[in-house]
Amino acid sequence: DARVTQTPRHKVTEMGQEVTMRCQPILGHNTVFWYRQTMMQGLELLAYFRNRAPLDDSGMPKDRFSAEMPDATLATLKIQPSEPRDSAVYFCASGPDRPNTEAFFGQGTRLTVV
Amino acid sequence: ILNVEQSPQSLHVQEGDSTNFTCSFPSSNFYALHWYRWETAKSPEALFVMTLNGDEKKKGRISATLNTKEGYSYLYIKGSQPEDSATYLCAVLNQAGTALIFGKGTTLSVSS
């Protein structure tokens, strides 16, 4: 059963700590998205990778957020240092490199920064 | 910045009612439109992906249409059932294919 896997599912951390969220895209998918879900903004696009290269990360606060794909099976989203306003659910999605196909979402990482 | 608008924000209907939602987007910055269904405590799941003007897609009681020239899509649910209760998200892939931008969704509640 192919699925996008995100770890951890839940994370509580103290302000100022580094947070790393991981995503394993579906095997064979070469596009990866990172979204942040907030009540006010809904799903905000943070980063979009194709073939491991970042296509768009304009929605990501560059001073503290970074996204990488060290290999085709792993995407990471890091926040350093974390702040209480970063508390949200972070979703990863992957898809094949065809514009007329859907994105498949992971179950999300719920981050709480206290 | 690609702005995707959905209306209404929320909707409450009775079982058996038919309903529809709207998604608006700038026609000048469009490649594809996605509809997703998002149930509470789950992840969004795709319903349809459409690219061509005049496209119509159907899955059971749910259907969608696309007008790329005027920049809108409609999602229709015929004979709503309580299990249709969810948030319905529209997303637009921009013309360059570099960003998939979501609207804030329409939350549907169906009472039996």
Coordinates of N, CA and C in Angstrom, one line a residue:
Chain A
D1 N 0.9 -1.2 0.0 CA 0.0 0.0 0.0 C 0.9 1.2 0.0
A2 N 1.0 1.9 -1.1 CA 1.9 3.0 -1.3 C 1.3 4.2 -0.5
R3 N 2.2 4.9 0.3 CA 1.7 6.0 1.0 C 2.9 6.9 1.3
V4 N 2.6 8.2 1.5 CA 3.6 9.2 2.0 C 3.7 9.0 3.5
T5 N 4.9 8.9 4.0 CA 5.1 8.7 5.4 C 5.8 9.9 6.0
Q6 N 5.2 10.4 7.0 CA 5.8 11.5 7.7 C 6.1 11.2 9.2
T7 N 7.3 11.6 9.6 CA 7.7 11.4 11.0 C 8.3 12.7 11.6
P8 N 8.1 13.0 12.9 CA 7.2 12.3 13.8 C 5.8 12.7 13.5
R9 N 4.8 12.1 14.0 CA 3.4 12.5 13.9 C 3.1 13.6 14.8
H10 N 3.7 13.6 15.9 CA 3.5 14.7 16.9 C 4.9 15.1 17.4
K11 N 5.0 16.5 17.7 CA 6.3 16.9 18.3 C 6.0 18.1 19.2
V12 N 6.4 18.1 20.4 CA 6.3 19.2 21.3 C 7.7 19.6 21.6
T13 N 8.0 20.8 21.5 CA 9.4 21.3 21.7 C 9.3 22.7 22.4
E14 N 10.5 23.0 23.0 CA 10.5 24.3 23.6 C 11.0 25.4 22.6
M15 N 10.6 26.6 22.8 CA 11.0 27.7 21.9 C 12.5 27.7 21.9
G16 N 13.1 27.9 20.7 CA 14.5 28.0 20.5 C 15.2 26.7 20.1
Q17 N 14.4 25.6 20.2 CA 15.0 24.3 19.8 C 14.9 24.1 18.3
E18 N 15.8 23.3 17.8 CA 15.7 22.9 16.4 C 14.7 21.8 16.2
V19 N 13.9 21.8 15.2 CA 12.9 20.8 14.9 C 13.2 20.3 13.5
T20 N 13.2 19.0 13.3 CA 13.3 18.4 12.0 C 12.2 17.5 11.7
M21 N 11.5 17.7 10.6 CA 10.4 16.9 10.2 C 10.8 16.1 8.9
R22 N 10.4 14.9 8.9 CA 10.8 14.0 7.8 C 9.7 13.5 7.0
C23 N 9.9 13.3 5.7 CA 8.9 12.8 4.8 C 9.5 11.8 3.8
Q24 N 8.9 10.7 3.7 CA 9.3 9.7 2.7 C 8.2 9.7 1.6
P25 N 8.5 10.2 0.4 CA 7.5 10.2 -0.7 C 7.2 8.8 -1.2
I26 N 6.2 8.7 -1.9 CA 5.8 7.4 -2.5 C 6.9 7.0 -3.5
L27 N 7.4 5.8 -3.5 CA 8.4 5.4 -4.4 C 8.1 5.7 -5.9
G28 N 9.0 6.3 -6.5 CA 8.8 6.7 -7.9 C 8.2 8.1 -8.1
H29 N 7.7 8.7 -7.1 CA 7.3 10.1 -7.2 C 8.5 11.0 -7.1
N30 N 8.5 12.0 -8.0 CA 9.7 12.9 -8.0 C 9.3 14.3 -7.8
T31 N 8.1 14.6 -7.4 CA 7.7 15.9 -6.9 C 7.3 15.8 -5.4
V32 N 7.8 16.7 -4.6 CA 7.5 16.8 -3.2 C 7.1 18.2 -2.8
F33 N 6.0 18.2 -2.0 CA 5.5 19.5 -1.5 C 5.6 19.5 0.0
W34 N 5.8 20.7 0.6 CA 5.7 20.9 2.0 C 4.6 22.0 2.2
Y35 N 3.6 21.7 3.0 CA 2.6 22.6 3.4 C 2.5 22.8 4.9
R36 N 2.0 24.0 5.3 CA 1.7 24.3 6.7 C 0.2 24.6 6.8
Q37 N -0.4 23.9 7.7 CA -1.9 24.1 7.9 C -2.1 25.0 9.1
T38 N -2.7 26.2 8.9 CA -3.1 27.1 10.0 C -4.6 27.4 9.8
M39 N -5.2 27.8 10.9 CA -6.6 28.2 10.9 C -6.8 29.3 10.0
M40 N -5.9 30.3 10.0 CA -6.1 31.5 9.3 C -5.9 31.4 7.8
Q41 N -4.8 30.6 7.4 CA -4.4 30.6 6.1 C -4.7 29.3 5.3
G42 N -5.2 28.3 6.0 CA -5.5 27.0 5.4 C -4.1 26.3 5.1
L43 N -4.0 25.7 3.9 CA -2.8 25.0 3.5 C -1.9 26.0 2.8
E44 N -0.8 26.4 3.4 CA 0.2 27.3 2.8 C 1.3 26.5 2.2
L45 N 1.7 26.8 1.0 CA 2.8 26.1 0.4 C 4.1 26.7 0.9
L46 N 5.0 25.8 1.5 CA 6.3 26.2 2.0 C 7.4 25.9 1.0
A47 N 7.3 24.7 0.3 CA 8.4 24.4 -0.6 C 7.9 23.3 -1.6
Y48 N 8.5 23.3 -2.7 CA 8.1 22.4 -3.8 C 9.4 21.9 -4.5
F49 N 9.6 20.6 -4.5 CA 10.8 20.0 -5.1 C 10.4 19.2 -6.3
R50 N 11.2 19.2 -7.3 CA 11.1 18.3 -8.4 C 12.4 17.7 -8.7
N51 N 12.5 16.4 -8.8 CA 13.8 15.7 -8.9 C 14.8 16.2 -7.9
R52 N 14.3 16.4 -6.7 CA 15.2 16.8 -5.6 C 15.6 18.3 -5.6
A53 N 15.3 19.0 -6.7 CA 15.7 20.4 -6.7 C 14.5 21.3 -6.3
P54 N 14.8 22.3 -5.5 CA 13.7 23.2 -5.1 C 13.3 24.1 -6.2
L55 N 12.0 24.0 -6.5 CA 11.4 24.8 -7.6 C 10.8 26.1 -7.0
D56 N 10.2 26.0 -5.9 CA 9.6 27.2 -5.2 C 9.7 27.0 -3.7
D57 N 10.3 27.9 -3.1 CA 10.3 28.0 -1.6 C 10.0 29.4 -1.1
S58 N 9.3 30.1 -2.0 CA 9.1 31.5 -1.7 C 8.2 31.7 -0.5
G59 N 7.4 30.7 -0.2 CA 6.5 30.8 1.0 C 7.1 30.4 2.3
M60 N 8.4 30.1 2.3 CA 9.0 29.7 3.5 C 9.9 30.8 4.1
P61 N 9.7 31.0 5.4 CA 10.5 32.0 6.1 C 12.0 31.6 6.1
K62 N 12.8 32.3 5.3 CA 14.2 31.8 5.1 C 15.1 31.9 6.3
D63 N 14.7 32.8 7.2 CA 15.6 33.0 8.3 C 15.7 31.8 9.3
R64 N 14.6 31.0 9.3 CA 14.6 30.0 10.3 C 14.2 28.6 9.7
F65 N 13.6 28.6 8.5 CA 13.2 27.4 7.9 C 14.1 27.0 6.8
S66 N 14.3 25.7 6.6 CA 15.0 25.1 5.5 C 14.5 23.8 5.1
A67 N 14.5 23.5 3.8 CA 13.9 22.3 3.3 C 15.0 21.7 2.3
E68 N 15.1 20.4 2.4 CA 16.1 19.7 1.6 C 15.6 18.3 1.2
M69 N 16.2 17.8 0.1 CA 15.9 16.4 -0.2 C 17.3 15.7 -0.4
P70 N 17.8 15.2 0.7 CA 19.2 14.6 0.6 C 19.2 13.4 -0.4
D71 N 18.1 12.7 -0.6 CA 18.0 11.7 -1.6 C 16.5 11.6 -2.0
A72 N 16.3 10.7 -3.0 CA 14.9 10.6 -3.6 C 13.9 10.0 -2.6
T73 N 14.4 9.4 -1.5 CA 13.4 8.8 -0.6 C 13.2 9.6 0.7
L74 N 13.8 10.8 0.8 CA 13.7 11.5 2.0 C 13.7 13.0 1.7
A75 N 12.7 13.7 2.3 CA 12.6 15.1 2.3 C 12.6 15.6 3.7
T76 N 13.3 16.7 4.0 CA 13.3 17.2 5.4 C 12.9 18.7 5.4
L77 N 12.2 19.0 6.5 CA 11.9 20.4 6.8 C 12.4 20.7 8.2
K78 N 13.3 21.7 8.3 CA 13.9 22.1 9.6 C 13.5 23.5 10.0
I79 N 13.3 23.6 11.3 CA 13.0 25.0 11.8 C 14.1 25.2 12.9
Q80 N 14.9 26.2 12.8 CA 15.9 26.5 13.8 C 16.1 28.0 13.8
P81 N 15.9 28.7 14.9 CA 15.2 28.2 16.1 C 13.7 28.2 16.0
S82 N 13.0 27.3 16.7 CA 11.6 27.3 16.6 C 11.0 28.4 17.5
E83 N 9.8 28.8 17.1 CA 9.0 29.8 17.9 C 7.6 29.4 18.1
P84 N 6.9 29.9 19.1 CA 5.5 29.4 19.3 C 4.6 29.6 18.1
R85 N 4.9 30.7 17.3 CA 4.0 30.9 16.1 C 4.2 29.8 15.0
D86 N 5.2 29.0 15.2 CA 5.4 27.9 14.2 C 4.5 26.7 14.5
S87 N 3.8 26.8 15.6 CA 2.9 25.7 16.0 C 1.8 25.5 14.9
A88 N 1.7 24.3 14.3 CA 0.8 24.1 13.2 C 0.9 22.6 12.8
V89 N 0.2 22.2 11.9 CA 0.3 20.8 11.3 C 1.1 21.0 9.9
Y90 N 2.1 20.3 9.8 CA 3.0 20.3 8.6 C 2.7 19.1 7.7
F91 N 2.3 19.3 6.5 CA 2.0 18.2 5.6 C 3.0 18.1 4.5
C92 N 3.4 16.9 4.2 CA 4.2 16.6 3.0 C 3.3 15.9 2.0
A93 N 3.5 16.2 0.7 CA 2.7 15.5 -0.3 C 3.7 15.2 -1.5
S94 N 3.4 14.1 -2.2 CA 4.3 13.7 -3.3 C 3.4 13.4 -4.5
G95 N 4.0 13.5 -5.7 CA 3.3 13.1 -6.9 C 4.3 12.8 -8.0
P96 N 3.8 12.1 -9.0 CA 4.6 11.9 -10.2 C 4.8 13.2 -11.0
D97 N 5.8 13.2 -11.8 CA 6.1 14.5 -12.5 C 5.2 14.6 -13.8
R98 N 3.9 14.6 -13.5 CA 3.0 14.9 -14.6 C 2.0 15.9 -14.1
P99 N 1.8 17.1 -14.7 CA 1.0 18.1 -14.2 C -0.5 17.8 -14.0
N100 N -0.9 16.8 -14.7 CA -2.4 16.4 -14.6 C -2.6 15.3 -13.6
T101 N -1.7 15.1 -12.7 CA -1.9 14.1 -11.7 C -1.9 14.7 -10.3
E102 N -2.7 14.0 -9.4 CA -2.9 14.6 -8.1 C -1.7 14.4 -7.2
A103 N -1.7 15.2 -6.1 CA -0.7 15.0 -5.0 C -1.3 14.1 -4.0
F104 N -0.4 13.2 -3.4 CA -0.7 12.3 -2.3 C -0.2 12.8 -1.0
F105 N -1.0 13.0 0.0 CA -0.6 13.6 1.2 C -0.2 12.6 2.3
G106 N 0.8 12.9 3.1 CA 1.1 12.2 4.3 C 0.1 12.6 5.4
Q107 N 0.2 12.0 6.5 CA -0.7 12.3 7.6 C -0.4 13.5 8.5
G108 N 0.8 14.1 8.2 CA 1.1 15.4 8.8 C 1.9 15.2 10.1
T109 N 2.6 16.2 10.4 CA 3.3 16.3 11.7 C 2.7 17.5 12.5
R110 N 2.1 17.2 13.6 CA 1.6 18.3 14.5 C 2.7 18.8 15.4
L111 N 3.1 20.0 15.1 CA 4.1 20.6 15.9 C 3.6 21.6 16.9
T112 N 4.0 21.5 18.1 CA 3.6 22.5 19.2 C 4.9 23.0 19.8
V113 N 5.1 24.3 19.7 CA 6.3 25.0 20.3 C 5.8 25.8 21.5
V114 N 6.4 25.4 22.6 CA 5.9 26.1 23.9 C 7.0 27.0 24.4
Chain B
I1 N 1.6 36.6 -7.0 CA 1.2 35.5 -6.1 C -0.2 35.0 -6.6
L2 N -0.3 33.7 -6.8 CA -1.5 33.1 -7.3 C -2.5 33.0 -6.1
N3 N -3.7 33.6 -6.3 CA -4.7 33.6 -5.3 C -5.9 32.7 -5.7
V4 N -6.2 31.7 -4.8 CA -7.3 30.8 -5.1 C -8.4 31.0 -4.1
E5 N -9.5 31.4 -4.6 CA -10.7 31.7 -3.7 C -11.7 30.6 -3.8
Q6 N -12.3 30.3 -2.6 CA -13.4 29.3 -2.6 C -14.5 29.9 -1.8
S7 N -15.7 29.5 -2.3 CA -16.9 30.0 -1.7 C -18.0 28.9 -1.8
P8 N -19.0 28.8 -0.8 CA -18.9 29.5 0.4 C -17.8 29.0 1.3
Q9 N -17.6 29.6 2.5 CA -16.6 29.1 3.4 C -17.1 27.8 4.1
S10 N -18.4 27.8 4.4 CA -19.0 26.7 5.0 C -20.5 26.5 4.5
L11 N -21.0 25.4 4.6 CA -22.3 25.1 4.1 C -22.9 24.0 4.9
H12 N -24.2 24.1 5.3 CA -24.9 23.1 6.0 C -26.2 22.7 5.2
V13 N -26.3 21.4 4.9 CA -27.4 21.0 4.1 C -28.1 19.7 4.7
Q14 N -29.2 19.4 4.3 CA -29.9 18.2 4.7 C -29.6 17.1 3.8
E15 N -29.7 15.9 4.4 CA -29.5 14.7 3.6 C -30.4 14.7 2.4
G16 N -29.9 14.4 1.2 CA -30.7 14.4 0.0 C -30.6 15.6 -0.8
D17 N -30.2 16.7 -0.2 CA -30.0 18.0 -0.9 C -28.9 17.9 -1.9
S18 N -29.0 18.6 -3.0 CA -27.8 18.7 -3.9 C -27.2 20.1 -3.6
T19 N -25.9 20.2 -3.8 CA -25.2 21.4 -3.5 C -24.0 21.6 -4.4
N20 N -23.5 22.8 -4.4 CA -22.3 23.1 -5.2 C -21.5 24.2 -4.6
F21 N -20.2 24.1 -4.9 CA -19.2 25.1 -4.4 C -18.5 25.7 -5.6
T22 N -17.8 26.8 -5.3 CA -17.1 27.5 -6.4 C -15.6 27.7 -6.0
C23 N -14.8 27.6 -7.0 CA -13.4 27.9 -6.8 C -13.0 28.9 -7.9
S24 N -12.4 30.0 -7.5 CA -12.0 31.0 -8.5 C -10.5 31.2 -8.5
F25 N -9.9 31.4 -9.7 CA -8.5 31.6 -9.8 C -8.2 32.5 -11.0
P26 N -7.0 33.1 -11.0 CA -6.6 33.9 -12.2 C -6.4 33.1 -13.4
S27 N -7.1 33.3 -14.4 CA -7.0 32.5 -15.7 C -5.7 32.7 -16.4
S28 N -5.0 33.8 -16.0 CA -3.7 34.1 -16.7 C -2.6 33.3 -16.1
N29 N -2.8 32.6 -15.0 CA -1.7 31.9 -14.4 C -2.2 30.5 -14.0
F30 N -2.6 29.7 -15.0 CA -3.2 28.5 -14.7 C -2.6 27.4 -15.6
Y31 N -2.4 26.2 -14.9 CA -2.0 25.0 -15.7 C -3.0 23.9 -15.4
A32 N -3.3 23.7 -14.1 CA -4.2 22.6 -13.8 C -5.0 22.9 -12.5
L33 N -6.2 22.3 -12.4 CA -7.0 22.5 -11.2 C -7.2 21.2 -10.5
H34 N -7.0 21.1 -9.2 CA -7.3 19.9 -8.4 C -8.4 20.2 -7.4
W35 N -9.2 19.2 -7.2 CA -10.2 19.1 -6.1 C -9.8 18.0 -5.1
Y36 N -9.8 18.4 -3.8 CA -9.5 17.4 -2.8 C -10.6 17.4 -1.8
R37 N -10.8 16.2 -1.1 CA -11.7 16.1 0.0 C -10.9 15.8 1.2
W38 N -11.2 16.5 2.3 CA -10.4 16.4 3.5 C -11.4 16.2 4.7
E39 N -11.3 15.0 5.2 CA -12.1 14.6 6.3 C -11.3 14.9 7.6
T40 N -12.1 15.2 8.7 CA -11.5 15.5 9.9 C -10.5 14.3 10.4
A41 N -9.4 14.7 10.8 CA -8.3 13.8 11.4 C -7.7 12.9 10.3
K42 N -8.0 13.2 9.0 CA -7.3 12.5 7.9 C -6.5 13.5 7.1
S43 N -6.0 13.0 6.0 CA -5.3 13.8 5.1 C -6.1 14.1 3.8
P44 N -5.8 15.2 3.1 CA -6.6 15.4 1.9 C -6.4 14.3 0.9
E45 N -7.5 14.0 0.2 CA -7.5 13.0 -0.8 C -8.0 13.6 -2.1
A46 N -7.4 13.3 -3.2 CA -7.8 13.9 -4.5 C -9.1 13.3 -5.0
L47 N -9.9 14.2 -5.5 CA -11.1 13.8 -6.2 C -10.9 13.9 -7.7
F48 N -10.5 15.1 -8.2 CA -10.3 15.3 -9.6 C -9.1 16.2 -9.9
V49 N -8.5 16.0 -11.1 CA -7.6 16.9 -11.6 C -8.0 17.2 -13.0
M50 N -8.1 18.5 -13.3 CA -8.6 19.0 -14.6 C -7.7 20.0 -15.2
T51 N -7.5 20.0 -16.5 CA -6.6 20.9 -17.2 C -7.2 21.7 -18.3
L52 N -8.2 21.1 -19.0 CA -8.8 21.7 -20.2 C -10.0 22.5 -20.0
N53 N -10.2 23.6 -20.7 CA -11.4 24.4 -20.6 C -12.6 23.5 -21.0
G54 N -13.6 23.6 -20.2 CA -14.8 22.8 -20.5 C -14.8 21.3 -20.0
D55 N -13.6 21.0 -19.3 CA -13.5 19.7 -18.7 C -14.7 19.4 -17.7
E56 N -15.2 18.2 -17.7 CA -16.1 17.8 -16.7 C -15.7 16.4 -16.3
K57 N -15.7 16.2 -14.9 CA -15.3 15.0 -14.4 C -16.4 14.5 -13.4
K58 N -16.5 13.2 -13.2 CA -17.6 12.7 -12.4 C -17.1 11.5 -11.6
K59 N -17.4 11.4 -10.3 CA -17.1 10.2 -9.5 C -18.3 10.0 -8.6
G60 N -19.1 9.0 -9.0 CA -20.3 8.7 -8.2 C -21.2 9.9 -8.2
R61 N -21.6 10.5 -7.0 CA -22.5 11.6 -6.9 C -21.8 12.9 -7.0
I62 N -20.5 12.9 -7.1 CA -19.7 14.2 -7.2 C -19.2 14.4 -8.6
S63 N -19.4 15.7 -9.0 CA -18.9 16.0 -10.3 C -18.2 17.4 -10.3
A64 N -17.4 17.7 -11.3 CA -16.8 19.0 -11.3 C -16.7 19.5 -12.7
T65 N -16.7 20.8 -12.9 CA -16.6 21.5 -14.2 C -15.4 22.5 -14.1
L66 N -14.9 22.9 -15.3 CA -13.8 23.8 -15.3 C -14.0 24.8 -16.4
N67 N -13.8 26.1 -16.1 CA -13.8 27.2 -17.1 C -12.5 27.9 -16.9
T68 N -11.6 27.6 -17.8 CA -10.2 28.3 -17.6 C -10.2 29.7 -18.2
K69 N -11.2 30.0 -19.1 CA -11.2 31.4 -19.7 C -11.6 32.4 -18.7
E70 N -12.6 32.0 -17.9 CA -13.1 33.0 -16.9 C -12.6 32.7 -15.5
G71 N -11.8 31.6 -15.3 CA -11.1 31.3 -14.1 C -12.0 30.8 -12.9
Y72 N -12.8 29.8 -13.2 CA -13.6 29.2 -12.1 C -13.8 27.7 -12.4
S73 N -14.1 27.0 -11.3 CA -14.5 25.6 -11.3 C -15.6 25.4 -10.3
Y74 N -16.6 24.5 -10.6 CA -17.6 24.2 -9.7 C -17.5 22.7 -9.3
L75 N -17.8 22.5 -8.1 CA -17.9 21.1 -7.6 C -19.3 20.9 -7.2
Y76 N -20.0 19.8 -7.7 CA -21.4 19.5 -7.4 C -21.5 18.2 -6.6
I77 N -22.3 18.2 -5.7 CA -22.7 16.9 -5.0 C -24.2 16.7 -5.1
K78 N -24.5 15.6 -5.7 CA -26.0 15.3 -5.9 C -26.4 14.4 -4.8
G79 N -27.6 14.7 -4.2 CA -28.1 13.9 -3.1 C -27.2 13.7 -2.0
S80 N -26.8 14.8 -1.3 CA -25.8 14.7 -0.2 C -26.1 13.7 0.8
Q81 N -25.1 13.0 1.3 CA -25.2 12.1 2.4 C -24.4 12.5 3.6
P82 N -24.7 12.1 4.8 CA -23.9 12.5 6.0 C -22.4 12.2 5.8
E83 N -22.1 11.1 5.0 CA -20.6 10.8 4.8 C -19.9 11.7 3.9
D84 N -20.7 12.6 3.2 CA -20.1 13.6 2.4 C -19.5 14.8 3.2
S85 N -19.9 14.8 4.5 CA -19.4 15.9 5.4 C -17.9 15.9 5.4
A86 N -17.3 17.0 5.0 CA -15.8 17.1 4.9 C -15.5 18.6 4.5
T87 N -14.3 18.9 4.4 CA -13.8 20.1 3.8 C -13.4 19.8 2.4
Y88 N -13.8 20.6 1.4 CA -13.5 20.4 0.0 C -12.5 21.5 -0.4
L89 N -11.4 21.1 -0.8 CA -10.3 22.0 -1.2 C -10.1 22.0 -2.7
C90 N -9.9 23.2 -3.2 CA -9.5 23.4 -4.6 C -8.0 23.9 -4.6
A91 N -7.3 23.4 -5.5 CA -5.9 23.8 -5.7 C -5.5 24.1 -7.1
V92 N -4.7 25.1 -7.4 CA -4.4 25.4 -8.7 C -2.9 25.3 -8.9
L93 N -2.5 24.5 -10.0 CA -1.1 24.5 -10.4 C -0.8 25.7 -11.3
N94 N 0.2 26.5 -11.0 CA 0.4 27.7 -11.8 C 0.9 27.3 -13.2
Q95 N 0.9 28.3 -14.0 CA 1.3 28.1 -15.4 C 2.7 27.5 -15.6
A96 N 3.6 28.0 -14.7 CA 5.0 27.5 -14.8 C 5.1 26.1 -14.3
G97 N 4.1 25.6 -13.6 CA 4.2 24.3 -13.0 C 5.1 24.2 -11.8
T98 N 5.3 25.4 -11.1 CA 6.2 25.4 -10.0 C 5.5 25.6 -8.6
A99 N 4.2 25.7 -8.6 CA 3.5 25.9 -7.3 C 2.1 25.3 -7.4
L100 N 1.7 24.6 -6.4 CA 0.3 24.1 -6.3 C -0.3 24.8 -5.1
I101 N -1.2 25.8 -5.4 CA -1.7 26.7 -4.4 C -3.1 26.3 -4.0
F102 N -3.4 26.2 -2.7 CA -4.7 25.7 -2.2 C -5.6 26.9 -1.8
G103 N -6.9 26.8 -2.1 CA -7.8 27.7 -1.4 C -8.1 27.3 0.0
K104 N -8.9 28.1 0.7 CA -9.1 27.8 2.1 C -10.2 26.7 2.4
G105 N -10.8 26.3 1.3 CA -11.8 25.2 1.4 C -13.2 25.6 1.7
T106 N -14.1 24.7 1.4 CA -15.5 24.9 1.8 C -15.8 23.7 2.7
T107 N -16.3 24.0 3.9 CA -16.6 22.9 4.8 C -18.1 22.6 4.7
L108 N -18.4 21.3 4.3 CA -19.8 20.9 4.1 C -20.2 20.0 5.3
S109 N -21.3 20.3 5.8 CA -21.9 19.5 6.9 C -23.3 19.0 6.4
V110 N -23.5 17.7 6.4 CA -24.8 17.1 5.9 C -25.5 16.5 7.1
S111 N -26.7 16.9 7.4 CA -27.5 16.4 8.5 C -28.4 15.3 8.0
S112 N -28.6 14.3 8.8 CA -29.5 13.2 8.4 C -30.9 13.5 9.0

